[in-house]
Coordinates of C-alpha atoms and ligand atoms in Angstrom, one line a residue:
M1266 CA -20.7 12.8 6.3
I1267 CA -23.8 12.3 4.1
R1268 CA -21.7 13.4 1.2
I1269 CA -19.0 10.8 2.0
L1270 CA -21.7 8.1 2.4
T1271 CA -23.3 8.9 -0.9
R1272 CA -20.0 9.0 -2.6
L1273 CA -19.0 5.6 -1.2
I1274 CA -22.3 4.0 -2.2
L1275 CA -21.9 5.4 -5.6
L1276 CA -18.3 4.2 -5.9
A1277 CA -19.5 0.7 -4.8
L1278 CA -22.2 0.7 -7.4
I1279 CA -19.8 1.8 -10.1
A1280 CA -17.7 -1.2 -9.1
W1281 CA -20.5 -3.6 -9.4
P1282 CA -20.4 -6.2 -12.2
V1283 CA -21.9 -5.6 -15.5
G1284 CA -21.0 -8.8 -17.3
T1285 CA -19.4 -12.1 -16.6
W1286 CA -15.9 -12.5 -15.2
A1287 CA -14.9 -14.0 -18.5
K1288 CA -15.2 -10.7 -20.2
A1289 CA -12.0 -9.4 -18.8
M1290 CA -10.6 -6.3 -20.2
H1291 CA -7.9 -7.0 -22.8
P1292 CA -6.0 -3.8 -23.7
K1293 CA -6.0 -3.0 -27.4
P1294 CA -4.0 -0.4 -29.3
A1295 CA -5.6 2.7 -27.9
P1296 CA -7.2 5.5 -29.9
P1297 CA -5.9 9.0 -28.8
R1298 CA -6.7 9.7 -25.2
I1299 CA -6.0 12.3 -22.7
L1300 CA -5.1 10.5 -19.5
V1301 CA -5.6 12.2 -16.1
N1302 CA -5.4 11.3 -12.5
Q1303 CA -9.0 10.3 -12.1
V1304 CA -9.3 11.4 -8.5
G1305 CA -7.6 14.7 -9.1
Y1306 CA -4.9 17.0 -8.1
L1307 CA -4.0 18.7 -4.8
P1308 CA -3.8 22.5 -5.5
H1309 CA -0.2 22.9 -4.4
L1310 CA 1.2 20.0 -6.5
P1311 CA 2.4 20.0 -10.0
K1312 CA -0.4 18.9 -12.4
R1313 CA 0.0 16.9 -15.5
A1314 CA -2.1 15.0 -18.0
L1315 CA -0.8 12.9 -20.8
F1316 CA -2.0 12.9 -24.4
T1317 CA -1.4 9.5 -26.1
G1318 CA -1.8 9.1 -29.9
D1319 CA -1.5 11.0 -33.1
P1320 CA -3.1 14.4 -33.2
S1321 CA -5.7 14.6 -36.0
G1322 CA -5.9 18.4 -36.1
P1323 CA -3.4 21.2 -36.1
K1324 CA -0.6 20.3 -33.7
E1325 CA 0.1 24.0 -32.9
A1326 CA -3.4 24.3 -31.3
K1327 CA -3.5 24.6 -27.6
A1328 CA -5.2 22.2 -25.3
I1329 CA -8.0 23.7 -23.2
L1330 CA -8.8 23.0 -19.6
V1331 CA -12.5 23.5 -19.1
D1332 CA -14.6 23.9 -15.9
S1333 CA -16.9 20.9 -16.1
E1334 CA -19.7 22.6 -14.1
T1335 CA -19.9 25.8 -16.1
Q1336 CA -18.2 24.7 -19.3
T1337 CA -16.0 27.8 -19.0
P1338 CA -12.5 27.5 -20.6
M1339 CA -10.1 28.1 -17.7
L1340 CA -6.6 27.6 -19.1
K1341 CA -4.8 27.2 -22.4
I1342 CA -2.2 24.5 -22.3
T1343 CA 0.8 24.3 -24.7
P1344 CA 1.3 20.5 -25.3
G1345 CA 4.8 19.3 -24.6
R1346 CA 7.0 18.0 -27.3
P1347 CA 6.0 14.5 -28.6
Y1348 CA 8.1 11.6 -27.4
R1349 CA 7.8 7.8 -27.8
E1350 CA 8.2 4.7 -25.8
K1351 CA 10.8 2.3 -27.0
N1352 CA 9.4 0.1 -29.8
R1353 CA 6.1 1.8 -29.9
A1354 CA 4.7 4.1 -32.6
T1355 CA 2.2 6.0 -30.5
P1356 CA 3.6 9.4 -29.4
L1357 CA 3.0 10.8 -25.9
R1358 CA 2.7 14.5 -25.0
I1359 CA 2.7 16.1 -21.6
L1360 CA -0.1 18.5 -20.9
D1361 CA 1.1 20.6 -17.9
F1362 CA -1.5 22.7 -16.1
S1363 CA 0.3 23.3 -12.8
A1364 CA -0.7 26.9 -13.0
L1365 CA -4.3 26.2 -12.2
K1366 CA -4.8 26.0 -8.4
K1367 CA -8.5 26.9 -8.2
E1368 CA -10.7 24.3 -6.7
G1369 CA -13.3 22.7 -9.0
R1370 CA -14.2 19.9 -11.4
Y1371 CA -12.5 20.0 -14.7
H1372 CA -11.6 18.2 -18.0
I1373 CA -9.2 18.8 -20.8
T1374 CA -9.8 18.8 -24.5
W1375 CA -7.4 18.7 -27.4
Q1376 CA -7.7 17.5 -31.0
G1377 CA -11.3 16.7 -30.4
I1378 CA -10.5 14.4 -27.5
R1379 CA -11.9 14.9 -24.1
S1380 CA -10.4 13.6 -20.8
L1381 CA -12.4 12.2 -18.0
D1382 CA -13.5 14.7 -15.3
F1383 CA -11.1 15.3 -12.4
H1384 CA -11.0 17.5 -9.4
I1385 CA -8.6 20.1 -8.0
G1386 CA -9.1 20.7 -4.3
H1387 CA -7.6 20.4 -0.8
E1388 CA -10.1 17.8 0.3
I1389 CA -10.4 15.7 -2.8
Y1390 CA -8.5 12.7 -1.3
T1391 CA -10.7 12.4 1.7
D1392 CA -13.1 10.0 0.0
A1393 CA -10.2 8.0 -1.6
L1394 CA -8.5 7.6 1.8
T1395 CA -11.8 6.5 3.4
L1396 CA -12.4 4.0 0.6
L1397 CA -8.9 2.6 0.8
L1398 CA -9.0 2.4 4.6
R1399 CA -12.4 0.7 4.6
S1400 CA -10.9 -2.2 2.8
Y1401 CA -9.3 -3.4 6.1
T1402 CA -12.7 -3.5 7.7
L1403 CA -14.0 -5.6 4.8
Q1404 CA -11.0 -8.0 5.2
R1405 CA -11.5 -8.6 8.9
C1406 CA -11.3 -12.3 9.9
G1407 CA -13.0 -14.0 12.8
V1408 CA -16.0 -11.8 12.7
A1409 CA -19.2 -11.5 10.6
L1410 CA -19.2 -8.9 7.9
E1411 CA -22.3 -6.8 7.5
D1412 CA -21.3 -3.7 5.6
P1413 CA -24.1 -1.1 5.2
L1414 CA -22.2 0.8 2.6
T1415 CA -21.3 -1.9 0.1
G1416 CA -23.9 -4.5 1.1
L1417 CA -21.1 -7.0 1.5
R1418 CA -21.8 -9.7 4.1
H1419 CA -20.6 -13.0 5.3
G1420 CA -20.9 -15.0 8.6
P1421 CA -18.1 -15.1 11.2
C1422 CA -15.1 -16.9 9.6
H1423 CA -12.2 -19.0 10.7
L1424 CA -13.3 -19.3 14.3
Q1425 CA -11.1 -22.3 14.9
D1426 CA -7.8 -20.4 14.1
A1427 CA -5.5 -22.3 14.6
L1428 CA -3.5 -25.5 15.3
V1429 CA 0.2 -25.5 15.7
A1430 CA 1.5 -27.2 12.5
R1431 CA 4.5 -28.9 14.2
E1432 CA 5.8 -29.5 17.6
D1433 CA 7.9 -26.7 19.1
P1434 CA 9.3 -26.3 22.6
F1435 CA 6.2 -24.4 23.7
A1436 CA 3.4 -26.5 22.1
P1437 CA 3.0 -30.1 21.0
M1438 CA 1.8 -30.5 17.4
G1439 CA -1.9 -29.8 17.0
T1440 CA -2.2 -27.5 20.1
R1441 CA -4.9 -25.0 19.5
V1442 CA -3.6 -21.4 19.9
D1443 CA -6.2 -18.7 19.9
A1444 CA -5.1 -16.7 16.8
R1445 CA -8.5 -15.5 15.6
G1446 CA -9.0 -12.0 14.3
G1447 CA -6.7 -9.9 12.1
W1448 CA -7.2 -9.3 8.4
H1449 CA -7.2 -11.7 5.5
D1450 CA -4.0 -10.9 3.7
A1451 CA -5.2 -10.5 0.2
G1452 CA -7.6 -12.1 -2.2
D1453 CA -7.0 -15.3 -0.3
F1454 CA -7.6 -16.0 3.4
G1455 CA -4.2 -16.5 4.9
K1456 CA -2.9 -14.2 7.6
Y1457 CA 0.8 -13.3 7.8
V1458 CA 2.9 -11.5 10.3
A1459 CA 5.1 -10.1 7.6
T1460 CA 2.4 -8.1 5.8
T1461 CA 0.4 -7.3 8.9
A1462 CA 3.4 -5.7 10.6
I1463 CA 4.4 -3.8 7.4
T1464 CA 0.8 -2.6 7.0
A1465 CA 0.4 -1.5 10.6
G1466 CA 3.8 0.2 10.4
R1467 CA 2.8 2.2 7.2
L1468 CA -0.6 3.1 8.7
L1469 CA 0.8 4.3 12.0
A1470 CA 3.5 6.3 10.2
A1471 CA 0.7 8.0 8.2
W1472 CA -1.0 8.8 11.4
E1473 CA 2.2 10.2 12.9
K1474 CA 2.7 12.3 9.8
A1475 CA -0.7 13.9 9.7
P1476 CA -2.9 12.9 12.7
T1477 CA -5.4 15.7 12.4
P1478 CA -6.9 15.0 8.9
L1479 CA -6.8 11.2 9.6
K1480 CA -8.6 11.6 12.9
A1481 CA -11.4 13.2 11.1
L1482 CA -11.9 10.2 8.7
S1483 CA -15.0 8.1 9.4
L1484 CA -14.9 4.5 8.3
S1485 CA -18.5 3.7 9.3
L1486 CA -17.1 0.9 11.5
P1487 CA -19.3 -1.9 12.9
H1488 CA -21.4 -0.9 15.8
H1489 CA -19.3 -2.7 18.5
D1490 CA -16.3 -0.5 17.6
R1491 CA -18.2 2.7 18.1
A1492 CA -17.3 3.1 21.7
S1493 CA -13.6 3.0 20.8
P1494 CA -11.7 5.9 22.4
T1495 CA -9.4 6.2 19.4
C1496 CA -10.0 7.5 15.8
D1497 CA -11.3 5.0 13.2
L1498 CA -7.9 4.6 11.6
L1499 CA -6.4 3.6 14.9
T1500 CA -9.3 1.3 15.7
E1501 CA -8.9 -0.5 12.4
T1502 CA -5.1 -0.7 12.7
R1503 CA -5.5 -2.2 16.2
V1504 CA -7.3 -5.2 14.5
G1505 CA -4.0 -6.2 12.9
L1506 CA -1.9 -5.5 15.9
L1507 CA -4.2 -7.5 18.3
W1508 CA -3.9 -10.5 16.0
M1509 CA -0.1 -10.2 15.9
L1510 CA -0.1 -10.2 19.7
R1511 CA -1.8 -13.6 19.5
M1512 CA 0.8 -14.8 17.2
Q1513 CA 3.5 -14.3 19.8
R1514 CA 4.9 -17.3 21.7
S1515 CA 5.8 -17.0 25.4
D1516 CA 9.5 -16.6 24.5
G1517 CA 8.8 -13.6 22.4
A1518 CA 9.1 -15.2 19.0
L1519 CA 6.2 -14.9 16.5
Y1520 CA 4.7 -17.6 14.4
R1521 CA 5.2 -16.5 10.7
K1522 CA 1.8 -17.2 9.3
L1523 CA -1.6 -18.8 9.7
S1524 CA -3.4 -20.6 6.8
G1525 CA -4.9 -23.8 5.5
S1526 CA -2.8 -26.4 3.9
S1527 CA -4.5 -26.0 0.5
W1528 CA -5.5 -22.9 -1.4
P1529 CA -9.3 -22.2 -1.1
S1530 CA -11.4 -22.0 -4.2
P1531 CA -13.5 -18.9 -4.8
I1532 CA -15.8 -19.1 -1.7
S1533 CA -17.0 -16.8 1.0
P1534 CA -14.5 -16.8 3.9
D1535 CA -17.0 -18.3 6.3
E1536 CA -17.3 -21.3 3.9
D1537 CA -13.6 -22.0 4.2
S1538 CA -13.8 -24.8 6.7
Q1539 CA -10.5 -26.4 6.3
T1540 CA -8.2 -26.8 9.3
R1541 CA -5.8 -23.9 9.6
Y1542 CA -2.3 -24.0 10.9
L1543 CA 0.2 -21.8 12.6
Y1544 CA 3.5 -22.3 10.8
G1545 CA 7.0 -21.9 12.3
I1546 CA 8.5 -18.9 13.9
S1547 CA 11.2 -16.7 12.5
S1548 CA 13.5 -13.8 13.4
P1549 CA 12.6 -11.6 10.4
E1550 CA 8.9 -11.8 11.3
T1551 CA 9.6 -11.4 15.1
A1552 CA 11.6 -8.2 14.3
K1553 CA 9.0 -6.7 12.1
A1554 CA 6.3 -7.4 14.7
A1555 CA 8.6 -5.8 17.4
A1556 CA 8.9 -2.7 15.3
A1557 CA 5.1 -2.4 14.7
F1558 CA 4.4 -3.0 18.4
A1559 CA 6.9 -0.4 19.4
M1560 CA 5.3 2.1 17.0
A1561 CA 1.9 1.2 18.4
A1562 CA 3.2 1.7 22.0
R1563 CA 3.8 5.4 21.3
V1564 CA 0.9 6.1 18.9
Y1565 CA -1.8 4.6 21.2
K1566 CA -0.2 6.0 24.4
A1567 CA -2.6 8.9 24.8
S1568 CA -5.8 7.3 23.6
D1569 CA -5.4 3.7 24.8
P1570 CA -2.7 3.5 27.5
V1571 CA -3.5 -0.2 28.4
F1572 CA -3.1 -1.3 24.8
S1573 CA 0.0 0.9 24.5
R1574 CA 1.6 -0.9 27.5
Q1575 CA 0.6 -4.3 26.1
C1576 CA 2.3 -3.4 22.8
L1577 CA 5.5 -2.1 24.4
S1578 CA 5.8 -5.3 26.5
A1579 CA 5.3 -7.4 23.4
A1580 CA 7.9 -5.4 21.6
R1581 CA 10.4 -5.8 24.4
K1582 CA 9.7 -9.6 24.6
A1583 CA 10.2 -9.9 20.8
W1584 CA 13.5 -8.0 21.1
E1585 CA 14.7 -10.3 23.9
F1586 CA 14.1 -13.2 21.6
L1587 CA 16.2 -11.5 18.9
V1588 CA 19.0 -10.7 21.3
A1589 CA 19.0 -14.4 22.5
N1590 CA 19.1 -15.5 18.8
P1591 CA 21.6 -13.2 17.0
E1592 CA 21.6 -15.2 13.8
M1593 CA 18.8 -15.2 11.3
L1594 CA 16.4 -18.0 12.2
I1595 CA 13.6 -19.3 10.0
D1596 CA 11.6 -22.4 10.9
H1597 CA 10.4 -23.3 7.4
Q1598 CA 9.8 -26.7 6.0
P1599 CA 8.8 -28.1 2.6
G1600 CA 5.0 -28.2 2.6
D1601 CA 4.5 -25.1 4.6
D1602 CA 3.5 -23.2 1.5
S1603 CA 1.0 -25.7 0.1
G1604 CA -1.9 -23.3 0.8
S1605 CA -0.3 -19.9 1.3
G1606 CA 2.4 -17.6 0.1
P1607 CA 6.0 -18.2 1.4
Y1608 CA 6.9 -14.5 2.1
L1609 CA 10.5 -15.7 2.1
Y1610 CA 13.5 -16.0 -0.2
S1611 CA 12.1 -18.2 -3.1
P1612 CA 12.4 -18.6 -6.8
V1613 CA 10.0 -15.7 -7.2
D1614 CA 11.4 -13.4 -4.5
R1615 CA 15.2 -13.3 -4.8
E1616 CA 16.2 -10.0 -3.1
A1617 CA 19.4 -10.1 -1.1
T1618 CA 17.6 -8.5 1.8
L1619 CA 15.7 -11.8 2.2
T1620 CA 19.0 -13.6 3.0
T1621 CA 19.6 -11.5 6.1
D1622 CA 17.4 -10.2 9.0
L1623 CA 19.6 -7.2 9.7
D1624 CA 17.1 -4.9 7.9
D1625 CA 14.3 -6.3 10.1
R1626 CA 16.4 -5.9 13.3
F1627 CA 17.2 -2.4 12.3
W1628 CA 13.6 -1.4 12.0
A1629 CA 12.8 -3.0 15.4
A1630 CA 15.8 -1.2 17.0
A1631 CA 14.8 2.1 15.5
E1632 CA 11.2 2.0 16.6
L1633 CA 12.2 0.8 20.1
F1634 CA 14.7 3.6 20.4
I1635 CA 12.2 6.2 19.2
T1636 CA 9.6 4.9 21.7
T1637 CA 11.8 4.4 24.7
R1638 CA 14.9 6.5 24.1
E1639 CA 17.0 3.7 25.6
T1640 CA 20.7 3.5 24.6
P1641 CA 21.0 -0.2 23.7
F1642 CA 18.5 0.3 20.9
L1643 CA 20.4 3.3 19.6
K1644 CA 23.6 1.3 19.7
E1645 CA 22.0 -1.3 17.6
V1646 CA 20.7 1.3 15.2
E1647 CA 24.2 2.8 14.8
R1648 CA 25.8 -0.7 14.4
I1649 CA 23.5 -1.7 11.6
L1650 CA 23.0 1.6 9.8
P1651 CA 26.3 1.7 7.9
M1652 CA 25.4 -1.7 6.3
L1653 CA 22.1 -0.5 4.9
P1654 CA 21.2 1.7 2.0
W1655 CA 17.8 3.6 2.0
G1656 CA 15.7 0.9 0.4
L1657 CA 12.1 0.3 -0.6
Y1658 CA 9.9 -0.3 2.5
E1659 CA 8.1 -3.6 2.2
W1660 CA 8.0 -7.1 3.7
K1661 CA 11.3 -7.9 2.0
D1662 CA 13.1 -5.0 3.6
P1663 CA 11.4 -2.7 6.2
S1664 CA 14.4 -0.7 7.2
A1665 CA 13.5 2.5 5.3
L1666 CA 10.6 3.1 7.6
G1667 CA 12.9 2.9 10.6
M1668 CA 15.1 5.5 8.9
A1669 CA 12.2 7.8 8.0
N1670 CA 10.8 7.6 11.5
L1671 CA 14.2 8.3 13.1
L1672 CA 14.4 11.4 10.9
H1673 CA 10.8 12.4 11.7
H1674 CA 11.2 12.1 15.5
Q1675 CA 14.7 13.6 15.7
K1676 CA 13.9 17.3 15.6
K1677 CA 17.5 18.5 16.1
A1678 CA 20.2 17.9 13.5
T1679 CA 22.7 15.3 14.7
R1680 CA 25.3 13.1 13.2
L1681 CA 22.7 10.4 12.9
T1682 CA 20.2 12.6 11.1
A1683 CA 22.9 13.8 8.7
R1684 CA 23.7 10.2 7.8
L1685 CA 20.1 9.3 7.3
K1686 CA 19.5 12.4 5.1
K1687 CA 22.5 11.5 3.0
K1688 CA 21.1 8.0 2.4
L1689 CA 17.6 9.4 1.6
I1690 CA 18.9 11.8 -1.0
L1691 CA 21.1 9.2 -2.6
R1692 CA 18.0 7.0 -3.0
A1693 CA 15.8 9.9 -4.2
D1694 CA 18.4 10.9 -6.8
T1695 CA 18.5 7.4 -8.2
L1696 CA 14.7 7.4 -8.3
I1697 CA 14.8 10.7 -10.3
L1698 CA 17.0 9.0 -12.9
H1699 CA 14.4 6.2 -13.2
V1700 CA 11.6 8.8 -13.5
K1701 CA 13.5 10.6 -16.3
K1702 CA 14.0 7.4 -18.2
C1703 CA 10.5 6.2 -18.0
P1704 CA 7.9 7.5 -20.5
W1705 CA 5.3 7.0 -17.7
F1706 CA 7.5 8.7 -15.0
T1707 CA 7.5 5.8 -12.6
A1708 CA 10.3 5.7 -10.1
N1709 CA 10.3 1.9 -9.8
P1710 CA 12.0 0.1 -12.6
R1711 CA 11.5 -3.4 -11.1
L1712 CA 8.4 -4.7 -12.8
I1713 CA 7.7 -7.6 -10.5
W1714 CA 4.8 -8.9 -8.4
G1715 CA 3.4 -5.9 -6.5
S1716 CA 5.0 -3.2 -8.6
N1717 CA 2.2 -0.8 -7.9
K1718 CA 2.9 -0.9 -4.2
M1719 CA 6.6 -0.3 -5.0
I1720 CA 5.6 2.7 -7.1
A1721 CA 3.7 4.1 -4.2
E1722 CA 6.5 3.5 -1.7
E1723 CA 9.0 5.2 -4.0
G1724 CA 6.6 8.1 -4.2
I1725 CA 6.8 8.3 -0.4
T1726 CA 10.6 8.4 -0.5
L1727 CA 10.5 11.2 -3.0
A1728 CA 8.0 13.1 -0.9
L1729 CA 10.3 12.7 2.1
A1730 CA 13.3 13.9 0.0
Y1731 CA 11.2 17.0 -0.9
E1732 CA 10.4 17.6 2.7
Q1733 CA 14.1 17.5 3.6
T1734 CA 15.4 19.6 0.8
G1735 CA 12.5 21.7 -0.7
N1736 CA 13.7 20.6 -4.2
P1737 CA 10.6 20.7 -6.4
V1738 CA 12.0 18.0 -8.7
Y1739 CA 11.3 15.4 -5.9
L1740 CA 7.8 16.7 -5.4
S1741 CA 7.0 16.5 -9.1
A1742 CA 8.3 13.0 -9.3
A1743 CA 6.4 12.0 -6.1
S1744 CA 3.1 13.3 -7.6
A1745 CA 3.8 11.4 -10.8
Q1746 CA 3.7 8.1 -8.9
L1747 CA 0.2 8.9 -7.6
N1748 CA -0.9 10.0 -11.1
F1749 CA 0.3 6.7 -12.5
L1750 CA -1.6 4.6 -10.1
L1751 CA -4.8 6.6 -10.6
G1752 CA -5.0 6.9 -14.3
I1753 CA -1.9 8.1 -16.2
N1754 CA -0.7 4.6 -17.2
P1755 CA -0.7 2.6 -20.4
F1756 CA -4.2 1.3 -19.6
G1757 CA -5.7 4.7 -18.6
I1758 CA -7.2 3.0 -15.6
S1759 CA -7.2 3.6 -11.9
F1760 CA -5.6 0.6 -10.3
V1761 CA -7.9 0.9 -7.3
T1762 CA -11.3 -0.9 -7.6
G1763 CA -14.2 1.5 -7.5
L1764 CA -12.0 4.6 -7.4
G1765 CA -12.2 6.9 -10.4
E1766 CA -14.5 6.6 -13.5
H1767 CA -12.4 3.9 -15.2
S1768 CA -10.9 1.6 -12.6
V1769 CA -10.0 -2.1 -12.2
R1770 CA -13.1 -4.2 -12.2
H1771 CA -12.0 -7.8 -12.1
S1772 CA -9.5 -8.1 -9.3
N1773 CA -8.3 -11.5 -8.1
H1774 CA -10.2 -11.9 -4.9
L1775 CA -11.8 -15.2 -3.7
F1776 CA -14.8 -13.5 -1.9
A1777 CA -15.4 -11.1 -4.7
R1778 CA -15.3 -14.0 -7.2
A1779 CA -17.7 -16.1 -5.1
L1780 CA -20.1 -13.2 -5.1
G1781 CA -19.6 -12.2 -8.7
K1782 CA -19.1 -8.7 -7.4
S1783 CA -16.2 -6.3 -7.1
I1784 CA -15.0 -5.1 -3.7
P1785 CA -14.2 -1.4 -3.8
G1786 CA -11.1 0.2 -2.5
L1787 CA -8.4 -2.4 -3.4
L1788 CA -5.1 -1.5 -5.0
V1789 CA -4.1 -4.3 -7.3
G1790 CA -0.5 -5.6 -7.8
G1791 CA 0.0 -4.1 -11.3
A1792 CA 2.5 -4.7 -14.0
N1793 CA 4.6 -7.8 -13.5
A1794 CA 6.9 -8.8 -16.4
S1795 CA 7.2 -12.4 -15.0
A1796 CA 3.4 -12.8 -14.9
E1797 CA 3.7 -16.0 -12.9
D1798 CA -0.1 -16.7 -13.3
G1799 CA 0.3 -17.4 -17.1
I1800 CA -2.7 -15.0 -17.7
A1801 CA -1.1 -11.6 -17.9
P1802 CA 1.3 -11.0 -20.8
K1803 CA 4.9 -11.7 -19.9
G1804 CA 7.9 -9.5 -20.7
K1805 CA 5.9 -6.4 -21.7
G1806 CA 7.2 -4.0 -19.1
L1807 CA 4.5 -1.7 -17.8
R1808 CA 2.0 -3.5 -20.1
S1809 CA 2.5 -6.9 -18.3
Y1810 CA -0.9 -6.5 -16.6
V1811 CA -4.4 -7.6 -17.2
D1812 CA -7.7 -6.8 -15.5
D1813 CA -8.6 -10.5 -15.3
P1814 CA -9.8 -12.3 -12.1
R1815 CA -7.5 -15.2 -12.8
S1816 CA -4.3 -13.0 -12.8
Y1817 CA -3.2 -13.4 -9.3
A1818 CA 0.3 -12.1 -10.1
T1819 CA -0.9 -8.7 -11.5
N1820 CA -4.5 -8.2 -10.4
E1821 CA -4.6 -9.3 -6.8
Y1822 CA -4.8 -6.9 -3.9
A1823 CA -3.0 -7.3 -0.6
I1824 CA -3.2 -5.3 2.7
D1825 CA 0.3 -4.0 2.4
Y1826 CA -0.4 -2.6 -1.1
N1827 CA -3.3 -0.5 0.1
A1828 CA -1.1 0.8 3.0
S1829 CA 1.5 2.0 0.6
L1830 CA -1.0 4.0 -1.4
I1831 CA -2.6 5.4 1.7
G1832 CA 0.9 6.4 2.8
L1833 CA 1.6 8.1 -0.5
I1834 CA -1.6 10.2 -0.4
V1835 CA -0.9 11.2 3.2
H1836 CA 2.7 12.2 2.6
L1837 CA 1.8 14.2 -0.5
T1838 CA -1.0 16.0 1.3
A1839 CA 1.4 16.7 4.1
T1840 CA 3.7 18.6 1.7
S1841 CA 1.1 21.3 1.3
P1842 CA 2.4 24.6 2.9
G1843 CA -0.9 25.3 4.5
R1844 CA -1.6 21.9 5.9
V1845 CA -2.8 21.2 9.5
P1846 CA -0.4 18.6 11.0
Ligands
9MR173 O1 2.9 -9.4 -2.4 C1 3.7 -10.5 -2.5 C2 4.8 -10.3 -3.5 O2 5.7 -9.4 -3.0 C3 5.5 -11.6 -3.8 O3 6.5 -11.5 -4.8 C4 4.5 -12.7 -4.1 C5 5.2 -14.1 -4.4 O4 5.8 -14.6 -3.2 O5 3.6 -12.9 -3.1 C6 2.8 -11.7 -2.9 O6 1.9 -11.9 -1.9 C7 0.9 -12.9 -2.1 C8 1.0 -14.0 -1.1 O7 2.2 -14.7 -1.4 C9 -0.2 -14.9 -1.2 N1 -1.4 -14.2 -1.0 C10 -1.6 -13.1 -2.0 C11 -0.5 -12.1 -1.9 C12 -0.7 -11.0 -2.9 O8 -0.6 -11.5 -4.3
ZN174 ZN1 -11.4 -15.3 8.2

């Protein structure tokens, strides 16, 4: 515990500002470097570093992996054959050291270059998971923040949340509905059902995958949470779920989002005193919430039966609304997005899955079936399943988690599991093709807003495919997604603030900017070739990223991004043969 605390304080300090925000890091042609996953490598996983640049010494020489504590050479590594990225002169070489499984702190040297230190060990992701999960505590809305570990503090925020933006059959315009609580969605202060549901779903799925290690995590939660009968992860996830319960109308539908009508400037959340509104209801959001509630009903059943029953009844009510409204329904009007993100089909987000709610209904039906075992839900699962491929789990299409959970909970092989498995493998094989084509081994070729979270999600899919087949190619590709996010990328940075020796420092976050500090534990969006902010370079593939506080389209964090990375770490850890489930 003391070790974790010291580590967190250290990480927070590392993340503290050294200069002004204007001194953002602009990547230059890099001198030779050995890039590593800056957190480290789980002993059972394949292990790779990447040498970038021209060797200055004899190319035949071997790279050496050195124990950083004792300076003992541990392993000679034969560098892989050089290869190049399209249109770039700098060669890349793989340094594979999978053979080393011994726990310790190490670095690699070759050609007079030294990598950063990294760890090999079974427990090395405990601190990272703690840091990533603590971000939710720091994002809580409706309460004061007084965090002993980071020193971050603000007064209670958004206590008037919120007024109904326009008349509906259940509330005249301007009615106050108590929708306090939840998490601020991202660097801004809006609260959205789409991302809260996705986040809760991912976190609860992580818990279902590996409850024992997650139960042991301590988030140093505020005092009033201490009496909670559940583990810290479940206590924190309940914050999002409780808020979603408040977003539900009496007919079961959920309001889509809650925000002000203009974007706040960089201020502390408690200084954001504008009126905040509840915008219209929708079937996609209602379905996503139904799914997350249904998951919560089974996950909290043992530790918090009252909450579990509340969630199940909310899930059923949401489902009744969906049954009564079989067509996709979105109450959205011009002006709804003047101070918040649309989270809908839009010029920026054009995926076909945003033109239907079948993917959302599928997720709801799947989770309700898993929780209740009732036939009507299974019927709906079987009706929709043939229309859906295994996709990328996110607010635009949550169906993949429904599929994964159906597989996870169905212990016997059935016709349904065979169909699901086939879809999974088809997806994973496509991902392998992407990995093989990409010099940085990413499985996600769509370099758009939030690409880092997409990389993490594809990593989860690959880990699931490994679990189903035992094919090591999937496991290696899954590990590569984590390695990319934590250091083996064109910038050689960890995309999580305060995690790793060389991490993002200038994330786009209103509260952080107001303080002139960095908030630790946030996964930023990453490369986005469209760079809608006009700050990050456009059209540069994986290099369309900049560590600049103004780059909201590449350097902002969001609750759903962190959840994907947490999920990837948990799923990779769970592939260990010796793990405790
Ligand atoms: O994460 C969202 C991404 O998938 C969308 O492409 C993008 C544009 O609609 O919006 C992202 O979410 C942002 C939200 O709209 C507003 N708050 C900050 C979120 C993270 O950047
Ligand atoms: Zn708030």
